Amino acid sequence: MMKFPRAFLSHGHVDKNIVREVARDLGRAAVIYDEFEFQTGDEFRDAITKGIDRSDVFILFASRAALGRDWVKFEIELASEALIKKALSKVTTYIVDQELTHADLPEWMRVTLIRKETQPGLIATDIRRIISQRLRERIPTYFVGRRAEIEQSLEIISSFTDPNFRPPLIVYGLKGIGRRSLVQAVARDNLSFASTLLINLRAGDLLPETSIRVAEAISPGGVSDLTAFLKQQEQKPQADLVSEITSLLRQACQAGTLPVFVDDGALATENGVMRPEFDALYNAIASDIDTDAMIVSSRRLYGSVENPRPSVRVPELDHSSTQNLLRIAGRDIGLVFDRAALSAIATYARGYPPAVRFILDEARLRGIPQVVADQRALVNFSAEQFLRHLKENSSLTPSMQTILQLLSSFSPLPLQVIVAYCARTPLDASDDLNFLLDLAFILPAGMHYRISEPIRDAAYRAFGGLRVDSKKVSELLEAYLASEPDDDSRLDLGQTIFRANLFAGSQTNSRFAIGFAADLIDVATRSYHDQDYDLAIKYGSSALDARPDNVDVRRYVAQALIRKEQYDEAEEHISALLRLGELKEAYYVRGFAARRKREYPEAIDAYKKSLANGRRGVAIHRELASCFFELGNLPAAEEHILQAEQQSLQNRYVVDLRCTIALRLGDLPAAERALEVLERVDSSGFAEHRRSTFEQANGNPDDALRFARIADQKIANPPFEVLANLANCEIEAGGSESALATLGRIQKRFGGTNHDAQVGLRCKYEIRFGEVEAAEGLWSRLRDTSAPVHRGLRLSILNRKQAQNGLTDEEDAERTQLIEYQSAAELERSTRLLGSMMSQSE
């Protein structure tokens, strides 16, 4: 395992003031410095030896006084030996004594990097650059099987025969597939650019935000007040902004750097047509003879008919290229595959480089034969599955999980913030980061760290939601930027503070926080997925004030309103989607609303319109299957489940729906088969919830309650169906007090939503523990008394009244009618599963 890049600071006592300032500037996590590392009473010689052993870079602060000290001589001698053994990667000397010359240094050091510098801030900046470079070097990059894409790129670029019009090439494909590697290869090997400059654009960014991102990428810290600059840019005409951005890009090209826009939903509308302002910027770049650029996107982008956008798709690797990637990358970590194993594993990787990475790590940890033999795991190899495996086998320590959870919410972050948040010592933190870096779960981003794209969402699911203290993140970043105001990533960190404060509900004024519309969109989207629908509505509405045509955030706001049963307000957003021409999204949301209201024919009609207008994916077929099942149309339900499974065989929502339907039908063997799959693909805690409902259907109330409590503990913000099932299990198991407490939790958290489910549970509670008159009063408040579960409740009320005082003729006739409509056993089973039969929804 490669050592974590830390710098050993060798110096004499006379230079302590300079070195202390440099060390404090860099922070404990980046350096090994005597005041940070060496404890009173340590054997000094052993401490120095251990310090250099744990270092990757040796830094000498050279002065005549320092070179005359025995301890410094000892450190230089150890560094020489370590360099020969390749235990050190780099040696740099800073001459801090004006009278010292190169000739005064040890002979072997004269051929290493030597700088004359006495300013602590400049020395710290230079050391930070050295460590950053080492971080980049430690993550191996492999570029195989892309000859056809390179040739296609060059063919397109060479077709630009007009020297006054060279449009930026668009490279598109899945995240992690190798888009940026392709761009870097073309820029370096064929366009003579020494490096590339990545400029990330997020959904909601327009030209003002783009101008700031470009300015900060080219000259970090060049803008003193980012918030004021953003307001200034927002007042400028589009033409001025286009001119300014193009001028900055020209500067980068003249310095031998190719600007590359990495688009995450900013450049184009939902149908892939570039927004007018970015279309103008694109044409300006194309028309500037001194400016080049490329675009990386997840989808193909379109311009006007008169001005098509040249594009290259980066597909999954073919089988032989996947084998080659496995062979080369495996060799570098000591793995040798025989032909059969290589072919088998390449098949399961499906040409997706991140899957190759996870398979190699699995093979390194468990052995190649074990991975090849585990056919079931390889069929649907994913980051989430690998994370879950590492967690279950204790390869990921709790502190490593905390790091992944932190970076899944906020990336990138400085090392000092990660160390402080996790409350780790620098040494322990470096061990954790080493492991995660070796797995490529986290990646260096300058002097900071970010989570890799395939891991971001997987970490959320694998760890049962992200429990991150946003207020603590904000406070740590504030303290960090107060001591590092010139950090190269201060724009990204300022946006992180802004988002963290929103999540924390903090009104703290920060001199470093800066918020873009993209940040509001990000917070609203994540709040929806975290089931904080009030927050999603609040910040989503603010985002729509700034970006009214953003389809994704409008859909999330509408769905959040629907979950709060604010249907009229949601319909206003659906109408807005229709006015924007986003018919597939508008009808999908309308179908979602109808399904939540149990208006299944209307939901099916809306979902079919969404399909007809181009909506694709697993979700809509799952929704249709659910609606058809509720109407008793089992063949249609099965048809749409199969279509969903064809697109994603082990999608946890589809598997859960299969299990739910089987339980509702009383087909326990089919339910158990689906449940076994769900337990493999979903470790979020929902599998335990579904296991609880299975045990309840199987007549095991104690086991049902045990699994319900596990689900409640594992899921960060348990959704309604999980808490409803817990309350039901507590009632079934005879837990009067605990059931009442859970019903109180449900009412406090969900208010008047899910009306019938809440009323039904309280009715069941009164039947079991309270007064039959109270149960009958609650039953009369149900909006849909025809549902089988509510018929079952009515039968339970009548049975209890019959046992206590007997029934009237009218009630006896009603009881007979209920049993004729559906057998007493079936009604009893429905009642036993009250609140438990809602399928998992996104």
PDB file of N, CA, C and O in Angstrom, residues 289-334:
ATOM      1  N   ILE A 289     -10.451  32.402 -33.088  1.00  0.00           N
ATOM      2  CA  ILE A 289      -9.366  31.604 -33.656  1.00  0.00           C
ATOM      3  C   ILE A 289      -8.338  31.189 -32.616  1.00  0.00           C
ATOM      4  O   ILE A 289      -7.637  30.193 -32.776  1.00  0.00           O
ATOM      5  N   ASP A 290      -8.256  31.934 -31.514  1.00  0.00           N
ATOM      6  CA  ASP A 290      -7.253  31.645 -30.485  1.00  0.00           C
ATOM      7  C   ASP A 290      -7.806  30.851 -29.313  1.00  0.00           C
ATOM      8  O   ASP A 290      -7.106  30.646 -28.317  1.00  0.00           O
ATOM      9  N   THR A 291      -9.050  30.421 -29.400  1.00  0.00           N
ATOM     10  CA  THR A 291      -9.675  29.738 -28.269  1.00  0.00           C
ATOM     11  C   THR A 291     -10.165  28.356 -28.688  1.00  0.00           C
ATOM     12  O   THR A 291     -10.862  28.213 -29.694  1.00  0.00           O
ATOM     13  N   ASP A 292      -9.785  27.363 -27.888  1.00  0.00           N
ATOM     14  CA  ASP A 292     -10.291  26.002 -28.067  1.00  0.00           C
ATOM     15  C   ASP A 292     -10.959  25.563 -26.768  1.00  0.00           C
ATOM     16  O   ASP A 292     -10.648  26.083 -25.692  1.00  0.00           O
ATOM     17  N   ALA A 293     -11.835  24.592 -26.872  1.00  0.00           N
ATOM     18  CA  ALA A 293     -12.487  24.031 -25.690  1.00  0.00           C
ATOM     19  C   ALA A 293     -13.141  22.719 -26.085  1.00  0.00           C
ATOM     20  O   ALA A 293     -13.333  22.428 -27.272  1.00  0.00           O
ATOM     21  N   MET A 294     -13.449  21.916 -25.095  1.00  0.00           N
ATOM     22  CA  MET A 294     -14.249  20.705 -25.289  1.00  0.00           C
ATOM     23  C   MET A 294     -15.316  20.656 -24.206  1.00  0.00           C
ATOM     24  O   MET A 294     -15.233  21.359 -23.198  1.00  0.00           O
ATOM     25  N   ILE A 295     -16.309  19.806 -24.438  1.00  0.00           N
ATOM     26  CA  ILE A 295     -17.421  19.647 -23.495  1.00  0.00           C
ATOM     27  C   ILE A 295     -17.566  18.169 -23.173  1.00  0.00           C
ATOM     28  O   ILE A 295     -17.552  17.325 -24.071  1.00  0.00           O
ATOM     29  N   VAL A 296     -17.697  17.849 -21.893  1.00  0.00           N
ATOM     30  CA  VAL A 296     -17.983  16.491 -21.440  1.00  0.00           C
ATOM     31  C   VAL A 296     -19.409  16.492 -20.892  1.00  0.00           C
ATOM     32  O   VAL A 296     -19.757  17.324 -20.058  1.00  0.00           O
ATOM     33  N   SER A 297     -20.230  15.566 -21.374  1.00  0.00           N
ATOM     34  CA  SER A 297     -21.633  15.533 -20.971  1.00  0.00           C
ATOM     35  C   SER A 297     -22.095  14.096 -20.822  1.00  0.00           C
ATOM     36  O   SER A 297     -21.465  13.171 -21.366  1.00  0.00           O
ATOM     37  N   SER A 298     -23.193  13.915 -20.102  1.00  0.00           N
ATOM     38  CA  SER A 298     -23.750  12.568 -19.950  1.00  0.00           C
ATOM     39  C   SER A 298     -24.706  12.220 -21.085  1.00  0.00           C
ATOM     40  O   SER A 298     -25.164  11.083 -21.180  1.00  0.00           O
ATOM     41  N   ARG A 299     -25.019  13.189 -21.943  1.00  0.00           N
ATOM     42  CA  ARG A 299     -25.947  12.933 -23.037  1.00  0.00           C
ATOM     43  C   ARG A 299     -25.527  13.755 -24.248  1.00  0.00           C
ATOM     44  O   ARG A 299     -24.728  14.681 -24.141  1.00  0.00           O
ATOM     45  N   ARG A 300     -26.093  13.436 -25.375  1.00  0.00           N
ATOM     46  CA  ARG A 300     -25.797  14.189 -26.587  1.00  0.00           C
ATOM     47  C   ARG A 300     -26.486  15.546 -26.512  1.00  0.00           C
ATOM     48  O   ARG A 300     -27.622  15.654 -26.043  1.00  0.00           O
ATOM     49  N   LEU A 301     -25.782  16.587 -26.966  1.00  0.00           N
ATOM     50  CA  LEU A 301     -26.324  17.941 -26.946  1.00  0.00           C
ATOM     51  C   LEU A 301     -26.568  18.408 -28.371  1.00  0.00           C
ATOM     52  O   LEU A 301     -25.802  18.090 -29.286  1.00  0.00           O
ATOM     53  N   TYR A 302     -27.641  19.167 -28.538  1.00  0.00           N
ATOM     54  CA  TYR A 302     -28.040  19.615 -29.870  1.00  0.00           C
ATOM     55  C   TYR A 302     -28.082  21.135 -29.914  1.00  0.00           C
ATOM     56  O   TYR A 302     -28.436  21.806 -28.950  1.00  0.00           O
ATOM     57  N   GLY A 303     -27.725  21.671 -31.090  1.00  0.00           N
ATOM     58  CA  GLY A 303     -27.872  23.101 -31.343  1.00  0.00           C
ATOM     59  C   GLY A 303     -28.955  23.302 -32.377  1.00  0.00           C
ATOM     60  O   GLY A 303     -29.846  22.470 -32.561  1.00  0.00           O
ATOM     61  N   SER A 304     -28.885  24.409 -33.068  1.00  0.00           N
ATOM     62  CA  SER A 304     -29.865  24.668 -34.122  1.00  0.00           C
ATOM     63  C   SER A 304     -29.554  23.807 -35.349  1.00  0.00           C
ATOM     64  O   SER A 304     -28.465  23.253 -35.481  1.00  0.00           O
ATOM     65  N   VAL A 305     -30.525  23.723 -36.252  1.00  0.00           N
ATOM     66  CA  VAL A 305     -30.338  22.912 -37.459  1.00  0.00           C
ATOM     67  C   VAL A 305     -29.178  23.447 -38.288  1.00  0.00           C
ATOM     68  O   VAL A 305     -28.389  22.707 -38.878  1.00  0.00           O
ATOM     69  N   GLU A 306     -29.033  24.781 -38.310  1.00  0.00           N
ATOM     70  CA  GLU A 306     -27.989  25.396 -39.124  1.00  0.00           C
ATOM     71  C   GLU A 306     -26.604  25.228 -38.505  1.00  0.00           C
ATOM     72  O   GLU A 306     -25.604  25.418 -39.186  1.00  0.00           O
ATOM     73  N   ASN A 307     -26.567  24.864 -37.228  1.00  0.00           N
ATOM     74  CA  ASN A 307     -25.278  24.808 -36.538  1.00  0.00           C
ATOM     75  C   ASN A 307     -25.213  23.540 -35.693  1.00  0.00           C
ATOM     76  O   ASN A 307     -25.328  23.590 -34.467  1.00  0.00           O
ATOM     77  N   PRO A 308     -25.043  22.362 -36.312  1.00  0.00           N
ATOM     78  CA  PRO A 308     -25.044  21.105 -35.557  1.00  0.00           C
ATOM     79  C   PRO A 308     -23.845  21.027 -34.613  1.00  0.00           C
ATOM     80  O   PRO A 308     -22.826  21.673 -34.839  1.00  0.00           O
ATOM     81  N   ARG A 309     -23.986  20.231 -33.566  1.00  0.00           N
ATOM     82  CA  ARG A 309     -22.939  20.097 -32.568  1.00  0.00           C
ATOM     83  C   ARG A 309     -22.148  18.807 -32.803  1.00  0.00           C
ATOM     84  O   ARG A 309     -22.703  17.716 -32.679  1.00  0.00           O
ATOM     85  N   PRO A 310     -20.868  18.920 -33.135  1.00  0.00           N
ATOM     86  CA  PRO A 310     -20.051  17.718 -33.358  1.00  0.00           C
ATOM     87  C   PRO A 310     -19.876  16.953 -32.051  1.00  0.00           C
ATOM     88  O   PRO A 310     -19.521  17.526 -31.023  1.00  0.00           O
ATOM     89  N   SER A 311     -20.136  15.646 -32.074  1.00  0.00           N
ATOM     90  CA  SER A 311     -20.140  14.852 -30.848  1.00  0.00           C
ATOM     91  C   SER A 311     -19.493  13.494 -31.065  1.00  0.00           C
ATOM     92  O   SER A 311     -19.539  12.934 -32.162  1.00  0.00           O
ATOM     93  N   VAL A 312     -18.926  12.966 -29.975  1.00  0.00           N
ATOM     94  CA  VAL A 312     -18.385  11.605 -29.954  1.00  0.00           C
ATOM     95  C   VAL A 312     -18.936  10.906 -28.722  1.00  0.00           C
ATOM     96  O   VAL A 312     -18.834  11.430 -27.608  1.00  0.00           O
ATOM     97  N   ARG A 313     -19.533   9.755 -28.926  1.00  0.00           N
ATOM     98  CA  ARG A 313     -20.044   8.978 -27.789  1.00  0.00           C
ATOM     99  C   ARG A 313     -18.966   8.023 -27.300  1.00  0.00           C
ATOM    100  O   ARG A 313     -18.306   7.359 -28.097  1.00  0.00           O
ATOM    101  N   VAL A 314     -18.809   7.971 -25.984  1.00  0.00           N
ATOM    102  CA  VAL A 314     -17.887   7.012 -25.372  1.00  0.00           C
ATOM    103  C   VAL A 314     -18.731   5.847 -24.865  1.00  0.00           C
ATOM    104  O   VAL A 314     -19.428   5.977 -23.855  1.00  0.00           O
ATOM    105  N   PRO A 315     -18.714   4.709 -25.555  1.00  0.00           N
ATOM    106  CA  PRO A 315     -19.558   3.578 -25.157  1.00  0.00           C
ATOM    107  C   PRO A 315     -18.864   2.709 -24.107  1.00  0.00           C
ATOM    108  O   PRO A 315     -17.718   2.959 -23.727  1.00  0.00           O
ATOM    109  N   GLU A 316     -19.567   1.672 -23.652  1.00  0.00           N
ATOM    110  CA  GLU A 316     -18.942   0.688 -22.804  1.00  0.00           C
ATOM    111  C   GLU A 316     -17.821   0.007 -23.591  1.00  0.00           C
ATOM    112  O   GLU A 316     -17.880  -0.102 -24.819  1.00  0.00           O
ATOM    113  N   LEU A 317     -16.794  -0.458 -22.890  1.00  0.00           N
ATOM    114  CA  LEU A 317     -15.688  -1.142 -23.554  1.00  0.00           C
ATOM    115  C   LEU A 317     -16.162  -2.464 -24.158  1.00  0.00           C
ATOM    116  O   LEU A 317     -17.054  -3.122 -23.596  1.00  0.00           O
ATOM    117  N   ASP A 318     -15.568  -2.857 -25.273  1.00  0.00           N
ATOM    118  CA  ASP A 318     -15.897  -4.171 -25.805  1.00  0.00           C
ATOM    119  C   ASP A 318     -15.232  -5.240 -24.929  1.00  0.00           C
ATOM    120  O   ASP A 318     -14.443  -4.952 -24.035  1.00  0.00           O
ATOM    121  N   HIS A 319     -15.565  -6.504 -25.215  1.00  0.00           N
ATOM    122  CA  HIS A 319     -15.131  -7.593 -24.334  1.00  0.00           C
ATOM    123  C   HIS A 319     -13.610  -7.699 -24.252  1.00  0.00           C
ATOM    124  O   HIS A 319     -13.039  -7.831 -23.160  1.00  0.00           O
ATOM    125  N   SER A 320     -12.949  -7.620 -25.388  1.00  0.00           N
ATOM    126  CA  SER A 320     -11.483  -7.769 -25.381  1.00  0.00           C
ATOM    127  C   SER A 320     -10.810  -6.602 -24.670  1.00  0.00           C
ATOM    128  O   SER A 320      -9.820  -6.781 -23.957  1.00  0.00           O
ATOM    129  N   SER A 321     -11.344  -5.394 -24.840  1.00  0.00           N
ATOM    130  CA  SER A 321     -10.772  -4.233 -24.146  1.00  0.00           C
ATOM    131  C   SER A 321     -11.003  -4.332 -22.638  1.00  0.00           C
ATOM    132  O   SER A 321     -10.145  -3.943 -21.839  1.00  0.00           O
ATOM    133  N   THR A 322     -12.169  -4.849 -22.249  1.00  0.00           N
ATOM    134  CA  THR A 322     -12.426  -5.047 -20.820  1.00  0.00           C
ATOM    135  C   THR A 322     -11.445  -6.052 -20.239  1.00  0.00           C
ATOM    136  O   THR A 322     -10.904  -5.857 -19.140  1.00  0.00           O
ATOM    137  N   GLN A 323     -11.182  -7.127 -20.985  1.00  0.00           N
ATOM    138  CA  GLN A 323     -10.192  -8.098 -20.530  1.00  0.00           C
ATOM    139  C   GLN A 323      -8.812  -7.454 -20.394  1.00  0.00           C
ATOM    140  O   GLN A 323      -8.085  -7.709 -19.425  1.00  0.00           O
ATOM    141  N   ASN A 324      -8.463  -6.622 -21.369  1.00  0.00           N
ATOM    142  CA  ASN A 324      -7.162  -5.961 -21.331  1.00  0.00           C
ATOM    143  C   ASN A 324      -7.057  -5.034 -20.130  1.00  0.00           C
ATOM    144  O   ASN A 324      -6.024  -4.981 -19.449  1.00  0.00           O
ATOM    145  N   LEU A 325      -8.135  -4.294 -19.856  1.00  0.00           N
ATOM    146  CA  LEU A 325      -8.141  -3.407 -18.692  1.00  0.00           C
ATOM    147  C   LEU A 325      -7.998  -4.212 -17.410  1.00  0.00           C
ATOM    148  O   LEU A 325      -7.241  -3.834 -16.501  1.00  0.00           O
ATOM    149  N   LEU A 326      -8.728  -5.322 -17.306  1.00  0.00           N
ATOM    150  CA  LEU A 326      -8.612  -6.179 -16.127  1.00  0.00           C
ATOM    151  C   LEU A 326      -7.189  -6.701 -15.972  1.00  0.00           C
ATOM    152  O   LEU A 326      -6.637  -6.734 -14.858  1.00  0.00           O
ATOM    153  N   ARG A 327      -6.579  -7.097 -17.072  1.00  0.00           N
ATOM    154  CA  ARG A 327      -5.224  -7.663 -17.026  1.00  0.00           C
ATOM    155  C   ARG A 327      -4.210  -6.625 -16.561  1.00  0.00           C
ATOM    156  O   ARG A 327      -3.406  -6.872 -15.657  1.00  0.00           O
ATOM    157  N   ILE A 328      -4.269  -5.421 -17.167  1.00  0.00           N
ATOM    158  CA  ILE A 328      -3.276  -4.389 -16.846  1.00  0.00           C
ATOM    159  C   ILE A 328      -3.465  -3.873 -15.422  1.00  0.00           C
ATOM    160  O   ILE A 328      -2.518  -3.795 -14.630  1.00  0.00           O
ATOM    161  N   ALA A 329      -4.714  -3.509 -15.085  1.00  0.00           N
ATOM    162  CA  ALA A 329      -4.973  -2.968 -13.749  1.00  0.00           C
ATOM    163  C   ALA A 329      -4.760  -4.034 -12.684  1.00  0.00           C
ATOM    164  O   ALA A 329      -4.266  -3.730 -11.583  1.00  0.00           O
ATOM    165  N   GLY A 330      -5.108  -5.279 -12.986  1.00  0.00           N
ATOM    166  CA  GLY A 330      -4.884  -6.360 -12.025  1.00  0.00           C
ATOM    167  C   GLY A 330      -3.414  -6.611 -11.785  1.00  0.00           C
ATOM    168  O   GLY A 330      -2.986  -6.840 -10.644  1.00  0.00           O
ATOM    169  N   ARG A 331      -2.621  -6.545 -12.839  1.00  0.00           N
ATOM    170  CA  ARG A 331      -1.171  -6.751 -12.705  1.00  0.00           C
ATOM    171  C   ARG A 331      -0.559  -5.740 -11.740  1.00  0.00           C
ATOM    172  O   ARG A 331       0.301  -6.075 -10.925  1.00  0.00           O
ATOM    173  N   ASP A 332      -1.043  -4.503 -11.787  1.00  0.00           N
ATOM    174  CA  ASP A 332      -0.472  -3.451 -10.940  1.00  0.00           C
ATOM    175  C   ASP A 332      -0.785  -3.644  -9.464  1.00  0.00           C
ATOM    176  O   ASP A 332      -0.161  -3.008  -8.611  1.00  0.00           O
ATOM    177  N   ILE A 333      -1.787  -4.461  -9.140  1.00  0.00           N
ATOM    178  CA  ILE A 333      -2.069  -4.722  -7.724  1.00  0.00           C
ATOM    179  C   ILE A 333      -1.795  -6.186  -7.374  1.00  0.00           C
ATOM    180  O   ILE A 333      -2.273  -6.701  -6.363  1.00  0.00           O
ATOM    181  N   GLY A 334      -1.000  -6.845  -8.243  1.00  0.00           N
ATOM    182  CA  GLY A 334      -0.534  -8.188  -7.930  1.00  0.00           C
ATOM    183  C   GLY A 334      -1.494  -9.308  -8.256  1.00  0.00           C
ATOM    184  O   GLY A 334      -1.373 -10.410  -7.710  1.00  0.00           O
TER     185      GLY A 334
END
